[in-house]
XYZ file of C-alpha atoms in Angstrom:
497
model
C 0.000 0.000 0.000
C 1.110 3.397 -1.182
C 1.810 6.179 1.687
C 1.778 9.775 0.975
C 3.284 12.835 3.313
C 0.199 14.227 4.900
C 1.436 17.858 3.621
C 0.803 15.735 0.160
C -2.443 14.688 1.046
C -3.829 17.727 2.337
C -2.698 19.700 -1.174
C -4.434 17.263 -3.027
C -7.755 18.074 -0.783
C -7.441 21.970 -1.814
C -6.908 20.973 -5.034
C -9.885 19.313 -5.173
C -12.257 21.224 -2.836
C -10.931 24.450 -5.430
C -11.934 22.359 -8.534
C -15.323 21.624 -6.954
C -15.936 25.001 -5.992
C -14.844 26.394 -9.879
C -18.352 24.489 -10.973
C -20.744 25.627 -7.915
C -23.310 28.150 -8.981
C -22.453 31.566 -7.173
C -24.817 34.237 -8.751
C -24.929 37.569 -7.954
C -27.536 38.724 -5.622
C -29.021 42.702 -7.110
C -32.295 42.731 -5.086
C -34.483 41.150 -2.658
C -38.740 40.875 -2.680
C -41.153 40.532 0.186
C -44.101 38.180 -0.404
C -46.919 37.583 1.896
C -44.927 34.645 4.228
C -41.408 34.139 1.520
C -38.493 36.409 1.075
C -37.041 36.257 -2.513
C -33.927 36.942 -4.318
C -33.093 37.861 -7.454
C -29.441 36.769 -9.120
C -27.993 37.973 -12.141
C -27.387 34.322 -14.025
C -26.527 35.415 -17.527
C -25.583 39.575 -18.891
C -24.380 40.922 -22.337
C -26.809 39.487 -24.013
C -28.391 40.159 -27.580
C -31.667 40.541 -26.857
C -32.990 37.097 -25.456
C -36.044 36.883 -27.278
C -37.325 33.297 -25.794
C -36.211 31.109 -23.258
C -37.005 27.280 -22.165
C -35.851 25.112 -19.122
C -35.305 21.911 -20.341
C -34.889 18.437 -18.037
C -31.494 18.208 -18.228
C -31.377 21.455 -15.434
C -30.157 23.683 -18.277
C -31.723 26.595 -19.360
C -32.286 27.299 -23.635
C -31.995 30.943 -24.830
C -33.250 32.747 -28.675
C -30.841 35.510 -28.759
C -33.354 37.467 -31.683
C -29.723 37.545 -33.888
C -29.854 34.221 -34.296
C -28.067 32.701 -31.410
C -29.306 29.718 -29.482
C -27.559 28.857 -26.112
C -27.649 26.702 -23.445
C -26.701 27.476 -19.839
C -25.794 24.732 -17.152
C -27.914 25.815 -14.360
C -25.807 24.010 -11.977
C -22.515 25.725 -12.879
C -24.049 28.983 -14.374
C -21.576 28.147 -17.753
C -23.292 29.768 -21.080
C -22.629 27.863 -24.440
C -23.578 28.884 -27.967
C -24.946 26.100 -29.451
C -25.167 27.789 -32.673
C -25.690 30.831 -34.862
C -28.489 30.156 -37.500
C -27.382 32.423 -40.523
C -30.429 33.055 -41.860
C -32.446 35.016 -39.747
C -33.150 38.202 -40.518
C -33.302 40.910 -38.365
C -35.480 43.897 -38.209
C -37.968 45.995 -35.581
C -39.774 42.576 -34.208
C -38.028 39.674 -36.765
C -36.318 37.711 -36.359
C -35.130 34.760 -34.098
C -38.186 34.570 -32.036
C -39.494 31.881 -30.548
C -37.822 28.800 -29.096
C -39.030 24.988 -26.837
C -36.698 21.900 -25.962
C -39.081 18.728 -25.931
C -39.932 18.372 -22.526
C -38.376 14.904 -22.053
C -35.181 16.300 -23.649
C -32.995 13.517 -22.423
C -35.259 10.513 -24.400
C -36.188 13.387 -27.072
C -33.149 15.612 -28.134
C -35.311 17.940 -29.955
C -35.209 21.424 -30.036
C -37.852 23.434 -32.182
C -37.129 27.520 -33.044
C -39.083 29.909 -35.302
C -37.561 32.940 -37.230
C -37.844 35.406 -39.739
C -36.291 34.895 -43.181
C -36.295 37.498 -45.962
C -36.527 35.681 -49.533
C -36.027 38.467 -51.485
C -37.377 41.637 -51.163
C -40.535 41.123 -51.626
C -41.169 37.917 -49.562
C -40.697 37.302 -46.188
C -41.505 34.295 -44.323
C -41.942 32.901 -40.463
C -39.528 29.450 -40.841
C -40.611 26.351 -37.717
C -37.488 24.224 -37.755
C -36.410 21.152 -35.810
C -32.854 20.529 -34.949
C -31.389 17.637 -32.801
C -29.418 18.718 -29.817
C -26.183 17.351 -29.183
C -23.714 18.184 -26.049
C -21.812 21.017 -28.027
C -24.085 22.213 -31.095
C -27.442 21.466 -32.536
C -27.570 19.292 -35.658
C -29.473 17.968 -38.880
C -32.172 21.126 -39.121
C -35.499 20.375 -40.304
C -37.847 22.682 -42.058
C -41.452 21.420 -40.696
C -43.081 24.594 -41.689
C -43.522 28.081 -43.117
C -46.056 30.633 -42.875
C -45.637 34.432 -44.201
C -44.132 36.745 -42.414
C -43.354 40.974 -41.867
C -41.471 43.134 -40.073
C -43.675 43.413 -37.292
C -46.851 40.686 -36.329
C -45.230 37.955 -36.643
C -46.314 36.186 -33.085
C -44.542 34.090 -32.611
C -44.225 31.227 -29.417
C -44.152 27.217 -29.449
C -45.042 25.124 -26.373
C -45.080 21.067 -26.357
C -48.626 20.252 -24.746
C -49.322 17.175 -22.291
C -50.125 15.669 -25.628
C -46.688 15.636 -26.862
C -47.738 18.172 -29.670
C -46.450 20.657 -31.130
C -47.991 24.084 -31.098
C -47.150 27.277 -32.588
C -48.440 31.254 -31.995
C -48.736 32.957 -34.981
C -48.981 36.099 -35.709
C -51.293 38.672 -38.353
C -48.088 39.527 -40.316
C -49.683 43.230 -40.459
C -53.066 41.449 -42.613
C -55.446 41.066 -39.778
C -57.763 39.846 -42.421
C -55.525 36.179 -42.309
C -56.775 35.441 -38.446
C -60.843 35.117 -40.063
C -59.264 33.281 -43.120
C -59.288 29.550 -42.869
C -56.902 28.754 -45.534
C -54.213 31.135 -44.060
C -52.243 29.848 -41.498
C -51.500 33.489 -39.848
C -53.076 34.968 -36.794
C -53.410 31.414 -35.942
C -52.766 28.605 -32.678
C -51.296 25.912 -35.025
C -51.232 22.265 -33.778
C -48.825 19.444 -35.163
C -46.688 15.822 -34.460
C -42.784 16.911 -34.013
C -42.587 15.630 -36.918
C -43.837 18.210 -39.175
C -47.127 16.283 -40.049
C -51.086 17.368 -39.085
C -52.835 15.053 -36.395
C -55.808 13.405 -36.974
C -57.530 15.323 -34.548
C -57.463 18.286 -35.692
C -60.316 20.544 -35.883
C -60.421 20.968 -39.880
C -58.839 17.826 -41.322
C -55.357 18.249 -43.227
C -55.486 21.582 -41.051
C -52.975 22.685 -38.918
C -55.029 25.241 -37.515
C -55.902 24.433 -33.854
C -57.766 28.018 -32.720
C -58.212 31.264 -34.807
C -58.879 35.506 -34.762
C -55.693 36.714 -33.117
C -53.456 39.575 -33.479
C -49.956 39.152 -32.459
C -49.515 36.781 -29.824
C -46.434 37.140 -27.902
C -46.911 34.223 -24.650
C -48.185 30.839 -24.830
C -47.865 27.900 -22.057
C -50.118 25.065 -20.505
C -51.023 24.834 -17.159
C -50.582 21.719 -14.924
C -54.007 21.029 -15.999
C -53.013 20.643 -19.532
C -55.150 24.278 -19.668
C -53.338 26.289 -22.919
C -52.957 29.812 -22.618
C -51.946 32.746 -24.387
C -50.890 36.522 -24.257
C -51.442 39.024 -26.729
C -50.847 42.639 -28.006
C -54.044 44.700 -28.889
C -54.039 47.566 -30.924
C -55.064 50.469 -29.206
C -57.471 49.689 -26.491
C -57.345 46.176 -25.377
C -54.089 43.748 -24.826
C -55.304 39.794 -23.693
C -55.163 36.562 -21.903
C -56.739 33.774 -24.074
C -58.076 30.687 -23.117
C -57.755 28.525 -26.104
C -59.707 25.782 -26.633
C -60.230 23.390 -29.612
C -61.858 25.076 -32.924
C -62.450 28.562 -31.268
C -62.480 31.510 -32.811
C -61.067 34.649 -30.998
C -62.137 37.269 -32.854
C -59.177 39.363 -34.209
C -59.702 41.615 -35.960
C -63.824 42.242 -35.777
C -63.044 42.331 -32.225
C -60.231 43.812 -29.849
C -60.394 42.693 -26.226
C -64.071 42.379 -24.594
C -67.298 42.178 -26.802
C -68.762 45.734 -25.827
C -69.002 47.761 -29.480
C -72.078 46.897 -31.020
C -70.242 45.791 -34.418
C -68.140 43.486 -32.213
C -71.419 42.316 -30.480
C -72.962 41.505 -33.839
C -69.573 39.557 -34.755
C -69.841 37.582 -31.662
C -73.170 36.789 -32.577
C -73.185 35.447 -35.811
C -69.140 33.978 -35.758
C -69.516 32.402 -31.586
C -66.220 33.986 -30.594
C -64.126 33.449 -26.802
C -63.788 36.140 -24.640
C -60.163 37.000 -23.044
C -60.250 35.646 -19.667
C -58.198 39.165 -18.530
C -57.573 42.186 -21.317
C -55.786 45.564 -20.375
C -56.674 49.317 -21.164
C -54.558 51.058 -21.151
C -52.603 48.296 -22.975
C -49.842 47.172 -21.461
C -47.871 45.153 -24.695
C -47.950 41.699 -22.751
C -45.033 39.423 -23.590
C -43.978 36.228 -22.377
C -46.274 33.610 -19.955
C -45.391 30.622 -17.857
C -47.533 28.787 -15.720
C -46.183 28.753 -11.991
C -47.362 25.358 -10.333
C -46.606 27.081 -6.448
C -43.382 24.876 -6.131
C -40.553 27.060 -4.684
C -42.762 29.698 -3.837
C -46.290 28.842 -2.369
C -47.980 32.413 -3.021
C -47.814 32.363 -7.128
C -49.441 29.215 -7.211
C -51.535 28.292 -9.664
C -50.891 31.781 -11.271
C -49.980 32.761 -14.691
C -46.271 34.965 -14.864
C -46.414 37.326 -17.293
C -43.878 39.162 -18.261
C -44.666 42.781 -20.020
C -42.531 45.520 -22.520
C -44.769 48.885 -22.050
C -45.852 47.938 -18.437
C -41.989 47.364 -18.057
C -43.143 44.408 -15.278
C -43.905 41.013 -13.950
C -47.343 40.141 -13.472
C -48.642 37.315 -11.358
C -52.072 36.884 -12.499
C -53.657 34.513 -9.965
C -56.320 31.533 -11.145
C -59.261 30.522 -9.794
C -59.286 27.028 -8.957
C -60.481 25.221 -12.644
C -57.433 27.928 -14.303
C -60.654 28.986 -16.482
C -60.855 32.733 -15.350
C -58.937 35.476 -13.231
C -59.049 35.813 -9.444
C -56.676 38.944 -8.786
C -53.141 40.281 -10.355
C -50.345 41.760 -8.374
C -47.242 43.758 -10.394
C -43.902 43.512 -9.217
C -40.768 45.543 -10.905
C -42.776 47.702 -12.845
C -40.317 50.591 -14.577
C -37.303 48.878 -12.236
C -35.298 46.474 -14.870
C -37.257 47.739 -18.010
C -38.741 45.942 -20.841
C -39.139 42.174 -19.901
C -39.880 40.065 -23.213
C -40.024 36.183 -21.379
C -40.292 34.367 -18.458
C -40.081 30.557 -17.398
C -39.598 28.517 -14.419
C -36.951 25.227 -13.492
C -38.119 21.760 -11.688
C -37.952 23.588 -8.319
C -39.840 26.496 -9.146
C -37.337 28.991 -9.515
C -38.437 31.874 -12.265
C -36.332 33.169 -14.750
C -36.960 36.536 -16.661
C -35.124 37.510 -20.040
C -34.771 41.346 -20.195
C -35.205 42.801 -23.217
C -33.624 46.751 -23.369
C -31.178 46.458 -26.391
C -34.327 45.686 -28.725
C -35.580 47.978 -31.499
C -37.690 49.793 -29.144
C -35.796 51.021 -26.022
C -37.618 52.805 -23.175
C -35.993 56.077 -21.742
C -33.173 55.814 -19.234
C -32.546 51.901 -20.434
C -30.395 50.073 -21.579
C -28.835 49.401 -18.013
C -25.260 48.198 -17.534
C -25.149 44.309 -18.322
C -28.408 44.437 -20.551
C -29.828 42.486 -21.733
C -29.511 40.099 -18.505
C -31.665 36.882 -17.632
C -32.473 37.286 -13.734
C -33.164 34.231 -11.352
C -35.916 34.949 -9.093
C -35.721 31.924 -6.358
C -36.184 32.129 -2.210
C -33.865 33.740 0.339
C -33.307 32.929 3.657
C -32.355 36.683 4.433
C -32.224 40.196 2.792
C -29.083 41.422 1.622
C -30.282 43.983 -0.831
C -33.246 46.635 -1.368
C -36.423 44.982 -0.692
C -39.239 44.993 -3.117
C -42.929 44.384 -2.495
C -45.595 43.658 -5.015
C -47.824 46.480 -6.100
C -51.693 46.446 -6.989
C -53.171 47.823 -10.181
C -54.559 51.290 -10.629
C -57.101 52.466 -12.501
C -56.493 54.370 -15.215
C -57.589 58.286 -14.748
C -57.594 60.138 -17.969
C -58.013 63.627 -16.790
C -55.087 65.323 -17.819
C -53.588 65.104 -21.574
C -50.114 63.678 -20.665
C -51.528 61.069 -18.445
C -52.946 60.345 -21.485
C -50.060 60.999 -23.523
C -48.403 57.998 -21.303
C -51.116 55.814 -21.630
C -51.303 55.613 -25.078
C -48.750 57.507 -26.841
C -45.447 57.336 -25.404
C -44.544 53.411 -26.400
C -44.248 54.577 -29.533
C -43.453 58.131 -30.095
C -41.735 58.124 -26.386
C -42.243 60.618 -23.495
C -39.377 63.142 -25.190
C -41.822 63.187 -28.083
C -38.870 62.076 -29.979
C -40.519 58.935 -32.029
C -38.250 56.310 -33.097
C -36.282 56.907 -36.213
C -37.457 55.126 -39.514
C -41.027 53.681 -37.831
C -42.328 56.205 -35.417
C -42.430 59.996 -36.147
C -41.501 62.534 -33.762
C -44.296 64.850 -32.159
C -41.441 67.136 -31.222
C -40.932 69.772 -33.794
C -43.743 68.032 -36.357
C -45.365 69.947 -39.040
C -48.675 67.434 -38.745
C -48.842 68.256 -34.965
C -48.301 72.158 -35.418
C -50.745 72.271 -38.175
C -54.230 73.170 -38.109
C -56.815 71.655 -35.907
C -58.770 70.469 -38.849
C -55.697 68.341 -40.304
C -54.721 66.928 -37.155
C -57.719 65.755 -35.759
C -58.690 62.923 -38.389
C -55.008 61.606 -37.933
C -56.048 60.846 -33.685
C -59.177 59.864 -34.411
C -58.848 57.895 -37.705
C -55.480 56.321 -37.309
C -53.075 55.729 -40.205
C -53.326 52.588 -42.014
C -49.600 50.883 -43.109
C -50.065 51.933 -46.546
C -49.743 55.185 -45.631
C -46.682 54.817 -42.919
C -44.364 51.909 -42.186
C -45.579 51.503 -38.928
C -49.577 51.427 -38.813
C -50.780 53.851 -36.206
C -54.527 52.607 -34.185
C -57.421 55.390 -34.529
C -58.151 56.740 -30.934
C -62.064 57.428 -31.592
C -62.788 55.408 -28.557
C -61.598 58.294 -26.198
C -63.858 60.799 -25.549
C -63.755 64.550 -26.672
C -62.185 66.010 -23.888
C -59.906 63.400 -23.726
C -59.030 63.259 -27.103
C -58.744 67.395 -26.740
C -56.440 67.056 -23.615
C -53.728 64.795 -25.448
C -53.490 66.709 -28.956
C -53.004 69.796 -26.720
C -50.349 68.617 -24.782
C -48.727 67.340 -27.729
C -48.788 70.775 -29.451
C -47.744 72.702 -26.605
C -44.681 70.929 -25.327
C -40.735 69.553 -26.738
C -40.383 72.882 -28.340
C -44.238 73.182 -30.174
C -45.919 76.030 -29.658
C -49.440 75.637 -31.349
C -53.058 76.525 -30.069
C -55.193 74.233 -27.572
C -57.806 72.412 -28.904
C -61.195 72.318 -27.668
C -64.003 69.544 -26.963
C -66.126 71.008 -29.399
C -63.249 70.731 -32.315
C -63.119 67.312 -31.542
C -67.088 67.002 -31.594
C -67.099 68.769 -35.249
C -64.781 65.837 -36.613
């Protein structure tokens, strides 16, 4: 039998101890949150990123990310160690395409499947939404498969995927800027599409030889199943109304007759004749709703059975509690609103630990953001004491319209931002604008008509659903501040029109 010094011995246990401790986890801690009866942290587990567009916890404890660039990554939750898997060269990139939506088959270690959607441009007249499968391997994904294509656009294009209990496939869709498609059976856009992993259409479908599973939405941006095998989704409105949809077999959600609840009378006579779902929760203001996970109550008892949704205007996490049959909303609690900026997706691990993709180095950046490190993926998981600020849920408010940069805010500032500024190429600037500075009579039909995308690159809602003083308040404030100087308007303009 060998013996060693015991000087020897007890460098060989550092050395060891120090090689185990180079593949522990050690995260760093940024803030703490108070729940009703659990203390929470939140860790910094991945920074630098290029705008993480999806993200998926797969079985193997490692955590999938959809840089929108093209990048797909996996990080080793147990050592915190990021890998690029690959870099699909065909995306393209612009405003809201491409790279977008990402799931690992939930048995990944049986199933080695991972399935991704993203924008290509054909040529420059063509542009299309590509579903691929690729095989995952330990250091790169492998042997892509094209299982599907629907059209695509610079904006609209959904899209999410989710694997249900019944080991399909499904797939978000979105308009692609025709909200005609979502009433059109023989388009496959605006669309919950249903299929094997394979590529191929189940026999169970609704419509047979159909992929379509549900139909009549805008531009869906969450989707996930409950632990009741309940599918949900989230989605952006227009103007007046963003959503949480229910979806259930052969249902038609209305898009675009309807936005939100039934409560025009055209949208009424719609629901009538066509036997539409209502949203189980819409918004208005909207607040551009992006990624959704279901949150089973594992790791942290007071979000069970609770929808996480994560939100790019509202800049926050929403915990949207369920009543008991996950068929309609009980109560919603925001936490982080305006704190780490736009979040684009959330999901949760094995133990219940929630992870949220930031998303401040997209096309559409709010003021004061990008923060050092964007765009981050945070770790949300219990503490057993605070070390950092600590942050506390906060409770919806009603919206109060009274003054015309609340307003402004409310409606406006997403897009043409609270400097008035705009965003070059797609929104115009109010500040220093001709349109806004010119008569009453020209400005007025531009609020309350909207402009269609034939007439801009970037389609702009009509606002006749706020009232005339409302509608009054905001094009005042917009001509009388960032350097305009232009007359008020009155109610009674706004009547005239």
């Amino acid at each position: 039998m060998l013996r060693y010094p015991k000087r020897i011995i007890v460098g060989l246990v550092v050395v060891f101890c120090y090689a185990c401790n180079q593949d522990q986890l050690h995260l760093q801690t940024i803030d703490n949150v108070q729940l009703e009866k659990n203390l929470l942290k939140v860790e910094v587990l991945a920074k630098n990123l290029d705008v993480p567009w999806d993200i998926c916890y797969a079985d193997d404890h490692s955590l999938f990310i959809a840089e929108q660039g093209g990048a797909v990554s996996r990080i080793d939750l147990a050592t915190g160690k990021k890998k690029q898997l690959v870099k699909i060269a065909e995306v393209w990139r612009k405003r809201t395409a491409g790279l977008l939506g990402l799931v690992v088959h939930p048995q990944v270690q049986k199933n080695p499947y991972l399935f991704v959607n993203y924008t290509v441009q054909k040529d420059s007249l063509l542009i299309i939404n590509r579903l691929v499968r690729y095989e995952i391997t330990a250091d790169t994904l492998k042997n892509p498969k094209v299982l599907l294509e629907v059209d695509g656009y610079t904006a609209h294009n959904g899209s999410r995927l989710a694997i249900g209990p019944d080991q399909k496939l499904y797939w978000a869709t979105g308009d692609a800027y025709f909200g005609e498609k979502a009433q059109d059976p023989k388009s496959l856009n605006g669309k919950i599409l249903r299929m094997n992993t394979d590529g191929s259409v189940p026999a169970d479908n609704p419509i047979p030889n159909s992929y379509v599973w549900a139909s009549g939405f805008r531009n869906m941006q969450g989707l996930t199943f409950s632990n009741k095998g309940l599918l949900y989704t989230s989605e952006h409105g227009d103007a007046i109304e963003d959503e949480i949809n229910l979806i259930e077999k052969g249902k038609n959600y209305g898009w675009p007759a309807i936005e939100g609840k039934e409560d025009l009378p055209a949208e009424k006579a719609f629901a009538l004749k066509h036997h539409t779902t209502l949203p189980i929760k819409s918004w208005t203001p909207v607040i551009a709703p992006a990624g959704i996970t279901y949150h089973n109550g594992k790791g942290i008892p007071e979000w069970a059975n609770s929808l996480l949704l994560t939100t790019l205007k509202g800049k926050s996490l929403r915990v949207i509690k369920l009543n008991d049959d996950g068929k309609s909303v009980k109560h919603e609690e925001i936490f982080f609103e305006k704190y780490y900026g736009r979040l684009r997706d959330v999901c949760t691990d094995k133990d219940g630990a929630v992870y949220l993709a930031t998303s401040n180095r997209d096309w559409n950046p709010s003021p004061g953001f990008p923060l050092p490190g964007d765009d981050k993926i945070l770790k949300i998981s219990k503490a057993d004491k605070a070390t950092h600020k600590v942050l506390r849920a906060e409770e919806p408010e009603t919206a109060n319209l009274v003054s015309g940069k609340t307003i402004y805010q409310q409606y406006c500032a997403s897009c043409h931002k609270e400097d008035g500024t705009g965003v070059l190429g797609t929104f115009p600037a109010l500040a220093g604008s001709a349109k806004v500075k010119a008569s009453p009579e020209t400005l007025i039909p531009i609020l309350l008509n909207g402009i269609s995308k034939e007439q801009a690159g970037a389609a702009m809602p009509a606002f006749n659903f706020l009232s005339n003083e409302e509608a009054a308040a905001v094009l005042t404030y917009i001509r009388q501040n960032w350097g305009n100087k232009a007359s008020a308007i009155t109610p009674t303009q706004i009547k005239k029109q």
